[in-house]
Amino acid sequence: MVLGKLKDKVERIGKDILEKGLAKIMPRNPNILTILSLIIALPTPYLMWLHHYWAYILTFVLLILASALDMLDGLIARYWGRTSKLGAFLDSTLDRYVDFIALIDIWIASDRGLLSIISLLLAILGSLMTSYARARAEALGVKMMGIGLLEREERLIIILLILLIFIITGINAVMVYGLALLALLTNITAIERIVIVIRSLSNSTGR
């Protein structure tokens, strides 16, 4: 919602790049890019656990690359006309794993105290409920595209910004309060979607 226009612009730029030749060197099967996105994100918790400056930077780069591949899989699918229910399912499912990994990355570099643990659990819950509310709503015929304070793209951008600020400053509290912020915003988004769906379904049934 917040970055909807920016997302559309990025997708247009991505489409232009594909048309200028990138599509020829990328796999035509978008599912390969979806799986690669998860594979690239998998080692980042270990890197964060090393607590080395270069490992933080590498984690940042890998998460950016994973996010880029996640965007490209959809563009490639539409470019080659290979959109499918299987691809949509894989993309949505593996995205949840990448989201979880990214949140774990932030938690590992925090103080891992009580606030961090509670924030991590609430952020995971909020992320899952945001996605579930949309999936369930759309299954019931309620359109949810662009609805909510913090969609997945915004969550990833915030996570990357938190990590970048931590890399620059080295201040542990950045990760602690960053997690708390994510916990707050993701659950606000989930509640916002739930309320919208309840209103929509109530109006449609006349209750």
mmCIF file of C-alpha atoms in Angstrom:
data_model
loop_
_atom_site.group_PDB
_atom_site.id
_atom_site.type_symbol
_atom_site.label_atom_id
_atom_site.label_comp_id
_atom_site.label_asym_id
_atom_site.label_seq_id
_atom_site.Cartn_x
_atom_site.Cartn_y
_atom_site.Cartn_z
ATOM 1 C CA MET A 1 0.000 0.000 0.000
ATOM 2 C CA VAL A 2 2.613 2.521 1.088
ATOM 3 C CA LEU A 3 5.024 1.602 -1.685
ATOM 4 C CA GLY A 4 2.467 0.477 -4.264
ATOM 5 C CA LYS A 5 3.357 3.159 -6.810
ATOM 6 C CA LEU A 6 7.076 2.574 -6.303
ATOM 7 C CA LYS A 7 6.558 -1.168 -6.759
ATOM 8 C CA ASP A 8 4.721 -0.576 -10.054
ATOM 9 C CA LYS A 9 7.538 1.670 -11.256
ATOM 10 C CA VAL A 10 10.188 -0.907 -10.305
ATOM 11 C CA GLU A 11 8.228 -3.598 -12.149
ATOM 12 C CA ARG A 12 8.046 -1.412 -15.264
ATOM 13 C CA ILE A 13 11.802 -0.850 -15.095
ATOM 14 C CA GLY A 14 12.318 -4.588 -14.590
ATOM 15 C CA LYS A 15 10.168 -5.345 -17.621
ATOM 16 C CA ASP A 16 12.196 -2.899 -19.726
ATOM 17 C CA ILE A 17 15.437 -4.566 -18.592
ATOM 18 C CA LEU A 18 14.038 -7.999 -19.455
ATOM 19 C CA GLU A 19 13.042 -6.821 -22.912
ATOM 20 C CA LYS A 20 16.528 -5.409 -23.489
ATOM 21 C CA GLY A 21 18.180 -8.791 -23.050
ATOM 22 C CA LEU A 22 18.106 -9.980 -19.448
ATOM 23 C CA ALA A 23 15.296 -12.419 -20.247
ATOM 24 C CA LYS A 24 17.594 -14.238 -22.680
ATOM 25 C CA ILE A 25 20.107 -15.146 -19.965
ATOM 26 C CA MET A 26 17.599 -15.908 -17.201
ATOM 27 C CA PRO A 27 15.928 -19.314 -16.767
ATOM 28 C CA ARG A 28 12.596 -19.442 -18.592
ATOM 29 C CA ASN A 29 11.133 -21.459 -15.742
ATOM 30 C CA PRO A 30 10.198 -18.874 -13.063
ATOM 31 C CA ASN A 31 10.021 -21.603 -10.409
ATOM 32 C CA ILE A 32 13.808 -21.934 -10.610
ATOM 33 C CA LEU A 33 14.169 -18.292 -9.544
ATOM 34 C CA THR A 34 11.650 -18.794 -6.738
ATOM 35 C CA ILE A 35 13.631 -21.736 -5.351
ATOM 36 C CA LEU A 36 16.946 -19.886 -5.814
ATOM 37 C CA SER A 37 15.565 -17.012 -3.745
ATOM 38 C CA LEU A 38 15.125 -19.360 -0.775
ATOM 39 C CA ILE A 39 18.471 -21.105 -1.310
ATOM 40 C CA ILE A 40 20.294 -17.760 -1.311
ATOM 41 C CA ALA A 41 18.592 -16.693 1.935
ATOM 42 C CA LEU A 42 19.217 -19.994 3.762
ATOM 43 C CA PRO A 43 22.839 -19.354 4.884
ATOM 44 C CA THR A 44 22.172 -15.865 6.251
ATOM 45 C CA PRO A 45 21.288 -16.905 9.842
ATOM 46 C CA TYR A 46 24.621 -18.715 10.074
ATOM 47 C CA LEU A 47 26.409 -15.653 8.715
ATOM 48 C CA MET A 48 24.700 -13.431 11.275
ATOM 49 C CA TRP A 49 25.670 -15.871 14.029
ATOM 50 C CA LEU A 50 29.346 -15.321 13.156
ATOM 51 C CA HIS A 51 29.010 -11.719 14.397
ATOM 52 C CA HIS A 52 31.613 -10.440 11.934
ATOM 53 C CA TYR A 53 31.294 -7.181 10.034
ATOM 54 C CA TRP A 54 31.883 -8.840 6.656
ATOM 55 C CA ALA A 55 29.254 -11.483 7.488
ATOM 56 C CA TYR A 56 26.670 -8.759 8.165
ATOM 57 C CA ILE A 57 27.479 -7.139 4.821
ATOM 58 C CA LEU A 58 27.251 -10.482 3.011
ATOM 59 C CA THR A 59 23.887 -11.157 4.669
ATOM 60 C CA PHE A 60 22.657 -7.762 3.491
ATOM 61 C CA VAL A 61 23.768 -8.501 -0.080
ATOM 62 C CA LEU A 62 22.231 -11.985 -0.078
ATOM 63 C CA LEU A 63 18.883 -10.706 1.199
ATOM 64 C CA ILE A 64 18.839 -8.045 -1.518
ATOM 65 C CA LEU A 65 19.620 -10.718 -4.118
ATOM 66 C CA ALA A 66 16.906 -13.018 -2.732
ATOM 67 C CA SER A 67 14.412 -10.142 -2.890
ATOM 68 C CA ALA A 68 15.443 -9.317 -6.464
ATOM 69 C CA LEU A 69 14.966 -12.927 -7.563
ATOM 70 C CA ASP A 70 11.560 -12.978 -5.891
ATOM 71 C CA MET A 71 10.564 -9.964 -7.979
ATOM 72 C CA LEU A 72 12.074 -11.410 -11.153
ATOM 73 C CA ASP A 73 10.239 -14.728 -10.944
ATOM 74 C CA GLY A 74 6.904 -12.987 -11.435
ATOM 75 C CA LEU A 75 8.259 -10.785 -14.219
ATOM 76 C CA ILE A 76 9.795 -13.778 -15.997
ATOM 77 C CA ALA A 77 6.556 -15.755 -15.650
ATOM 78 C CA ARG A 78 4.536 -12.950 -17.234
ATOM 79 C CA TYR A 79 7.188 -12.174 -19.863
ATOM 80 C CA TRP A 80 7.277 -15.754 -21.184
ATOM 81 C CA GLY A 81 3.593 -16.418 -20.506
ATOM 82 C CA ARG A 82 4.405 -19.109 -17.947
ATOM 83 C CA THR A 83 2.228 -18.046 -15.052
ATOM 84 C CA SER A 84 0.695 -21.054 -13.309
ATOM 85 C CA LYS A 85 -1.093 -22.091 -10.140
ATOM 86 C CA LEU A 86 1.952 -24.148 -9.171
ATOM 87 C CA GLY A 87 4.201 -21.118 -9.579
ATOM 88 C CA ALA A 88 1.862 -18.937 -7.521
ATOM 89 C CA PHE A 89 1.746 -21.577 -4.782
ATOM 90 C CA LEU A 90 5.534 -22.029 -4.705
ATOM 91 C CA ASP A 91 6.129 -18.279 -4.698
ATOM 92 C CA SER A 92 3.719 -17.639 -1.830
ATOM 93 C CA THR A 93 4.933 -20.609 0.225
ATOM 94 C CA LEU A 94 8.675 -20.057 -0.169
ATOM 95 C CA ASP A 95 8.200 -16.335 0.488
ATOM 96 C CA ARG A 96 7.041 -17.249 3.998
ATOM 97 C CA TYR A 97 10.287 -19.142 4.590
ATOM 98 C CA VAL A 98 12.374 -16.194 3.372
ATOM 99 C CA ASP A 99 10.363 -13.844 5.615
ATOM 100 C CA PHE A 100 11.024 -16.093 8.607
ATOM 101 C CA ILE A 101 14.748 -16.317 7.803
ATOM 102 C CA ALA A 102 15.041 -12.529 7.483
ATOM 103 C CA LEU A 103 13.388 -12.013 10.882
ATOM 104 C CA ILE A 104 15.686 -14.608 12.453
ATOM 105 C CA ASP A 105 18.647 -12.692 10.992
ATOM 106 C CA ILE A 106 17.563 -9.555 12.828
ATOM 107 C CA TRP A 107 16.946 -11.446 16.076
ATOM 108 C CA ILE A 108 20.372 -13.135 16.012
ATOM 109 C CA ALA A 109 22.119 -9.760 15.918
ATOM 110 C CA SER A 110 19.926 -8.350 18.695
ATOM 111 C CA ASP A 111 20.599 -8.853 22.399
ATOM 112 C CA ARG A 112 18.266 -11.911 22.270
ATOM 113 C CA GLY A 113 16.650 -10.710 25.487
ATOM 114 C CA LEU A 114 12.997 -10.972 26.471
ATOM 115 C CA LEU A 115 11.884 -7.979 24.382
ATOM 116 C CA SER A 116 13.671 -9.364 21.321
ATOM 117 C CA ILE A 117 12.149 -12.832 21.742
ATOM 118 C CA ILE A 118 8.624 -11.466 22.213
ATOM 119 C CA SER A 119 9.085 -9.079 19.273
ATOM 120 C CA LEU A 120 10.377 -11.907 17.065
ATOM 121 C CA LEU A 121 7.388 -14.123 17.866
ATOM 122 C CA LEU A 122 4.922 -11.275 17.326
ATOM 123 C CA ALA A 123 6.617 -10.242 14.065
ATOM 124 C CA ILE A 124 6.420 -13.825 12.775
ATOM 125 C CA LEU A 125 2.779 -14.032 13.860
ATOM 126 C CA GLY A 126 1.961 -10.686 12.257
ATOM 127 C CA SER A 127 3.684 -11.622 8.992
ATOM 128 C CA LEU A 128 1.893 -14.967 8.796
ATOM 129 C CA MET A 129 -1.504 -13.501 9.695
ATOM 130 C CA THR A 130 -1.083 -10.694 7.158
ATOM 131 C CA SER A 131 -0.468 -13.268 4.422
ATOM 132 C CA TYR A 132 -3.155 -15.652 5.686
ATOM 133 C CA ALA A 133 -5.786 -12.909 5.905
ATOM 134 C CA ARG A 134 -5.158 -11.988 2.275
ATOM 135 C CA ALA A 135 -5.145 -15.600 1.047
ATOM 136 C CA ARG A 136 -8.340 -16.489 2.919
ATOM 137 C CA ALA A 137 -10.074 -13.257 1.915
ATOM 138 C CA GLU A 138 -9.273 -13.714 -1.768
ATOM 139 C CA ALA A 139 -10.494 -17.323 -1.557
ATOM 140 C CA LEU A 140 -13.805 -15.846 -0.354
ATOM 141 C CA GLY A 141 -13.868 -13.338 -3.198
ATOM 142 C CA VAL A 142 -12.605 -10.263 -1.334
ATOM 143 C CA LYS A 143 -9.850 -8.452 -3.234
ATOM 144 C CA MET A 144 -6.880 -7.588 -1.008
ATOM 145 C CA MET A 145 -4.237 -6.404 -3.466
ATOM 146 C CA GLY A 146 -2.561 -3.315 -1.998
ATOM 147 C CA ILE A 147 -4.687 -3.428 1.157
ATOM 148 C CA GLY A 148 -2.891 -2.901 4.451
ATOM 149 C CA LEU A 149 -0.213 -0.730 5.974
ATOM 150 C CA LEU A 150 2.702 -3.089 5.402
ATOM 151 C CA GLU A 151 2.786 -5.569 2.521
ATOM 152 C CA ARG A 152 5.641 -8.015 2.034
ATOM 153 C CA GLU A 153 7.732 -5.613 -0.047
ATOM 154 C CA GLU A 154 7.575 -2.975 2.679
ATOM 155 C CA ARG A 155 8.484 -5.549 5.335
ATOM 156 C CA LEU A 156 11.591 -6.592 3.428
ATOM 157 C CA ILE A 157 12.616 -2.991 2.828
ATOM 158 C CA ILE A 158 12.290 -2.219 6.549
ATOM 159 C CA ILE A 159 14.310 -5.334 7.423
ATOM 160 C CA LEU A 160 17.037 -4.295 4.978
ATOM 161 C CA LEU A 161 17.061 -0.746 6.377
ATOM 162 C CA ILE A 162 17.334 -2.070 9.944
ATOM 163 C CA LEU A 163 20.237 -4.289 8.925
ATOM 164 C CA LEU A 164 21.940 -1.466 7.022
ATOM 165 C CA ILE A 165 21.665 0.941 9.974
ATOM 166 C CA PHE A 166 23.076 -1.774 12.239
ATOM 167 C CA ILE A 167 25.998 -2.368 9.861
ATOM 168 C CA ILE A 168 26.775 1.355 9.761
ATOM 169 C CA THR A 169 26.370 2.077 13.470
ATOM 170 C CA GLY A 170 27.098 -1.262 15.142
ATOM 171 C CA ILE A 171 24.455 -0.390 17.737
ATOM 172 C CA ASN A 172 22.772 -3.545 19.037
ATOM 173 C CA ALA A 173 19.620 -1.683 20.065
ATOM 174 C CA VAL A 174 18.875 -0.998 16.390
ATOM 175 C CA MET A 175 18.011 -4.671 15.958
ATOM 176 C CA VAL A 176 16.055 -4.868 19.222
ATOM 177 C CA TYR A 177 13.805 -1.911 18.478
ATOM 178 C CA GLY A 178 13.718 -2.776 14.785
ATOM 179 C CA LEU A 179 12.140 -6.112 15.674
ATOM 180 C CA ALA A 180 9.676 -4.366 17.979
ATOM 181 C CA LEU A 181 8.724 -2.007 15.140
ATOM 182 C CA LEU A 182 8.171 -4.936 12.772
ATOM 183 C CA ALA A 183 6.078 -6.721 15.403
ATOM 184 C CA LEU A 184 3.879 -3.642 15.771
ATOM 185 C CA LEU A 185 3.457 -2.843 12.075
ATOM 186 C CA THR A 186 2.851 -6.407 10.889
ATOM 187 C CA ASN A 187 0.110 -6.970 13.454
ATOM 188 C CA ILE A 188 -1.500 -3.611 12.694
ATOM 189 C CA THR A 189 -1.584 -4.702 9.047
ATOM 190 C CA ALA A 190 -3.076 -8.092 9.909
ATOM 191 C CA ILE A 191 -5.777 -6.507 12.086
ATOM 192 C CA GLU A 192 -6.471 -3.904 9.396
ATOM 193 C CA ARG A 193 -7.042 -6.643 6.814
ATOM 194 C CA ILE A 194 -9.193 -8.697 9.169
ATOM 195 C CA VAL A 195 -11.426 -5.682 9.877
ATOM 196 C CA ILE A 196 -11.734 -4.871 6.151
ATOM 197 C CA VAL A 197 -12.693 -8.464 5.330
ATOM 198 C CA ILE A 198 -15.260 -8.593 8.146
ATOM 199 C CA ARG A 199 -16.855 -5.365 6.906
ATOM 200 C CA SER A 200 -16.830 -6.530 3.293
ATOM 201 C CA LEU A 201 -18.371 -9.914 4.057
ATOM 202 C CA SER A 202 -20.895 -8.386 6.470
ATOM 203 C CA ASN A 203 -22.042 -5.931 3.792
ATOM 204 C CA SER A 204 -22.302 -8.661 1.162
ATOM 205 C CA THR A 205 -24.441 -10.872 3.403
ATOM 206 C CA GLY A 206 -26.492 -8.028 4.805
ATOM 207 C CA ARG A 207 -25.588 -8.829 8.400
#
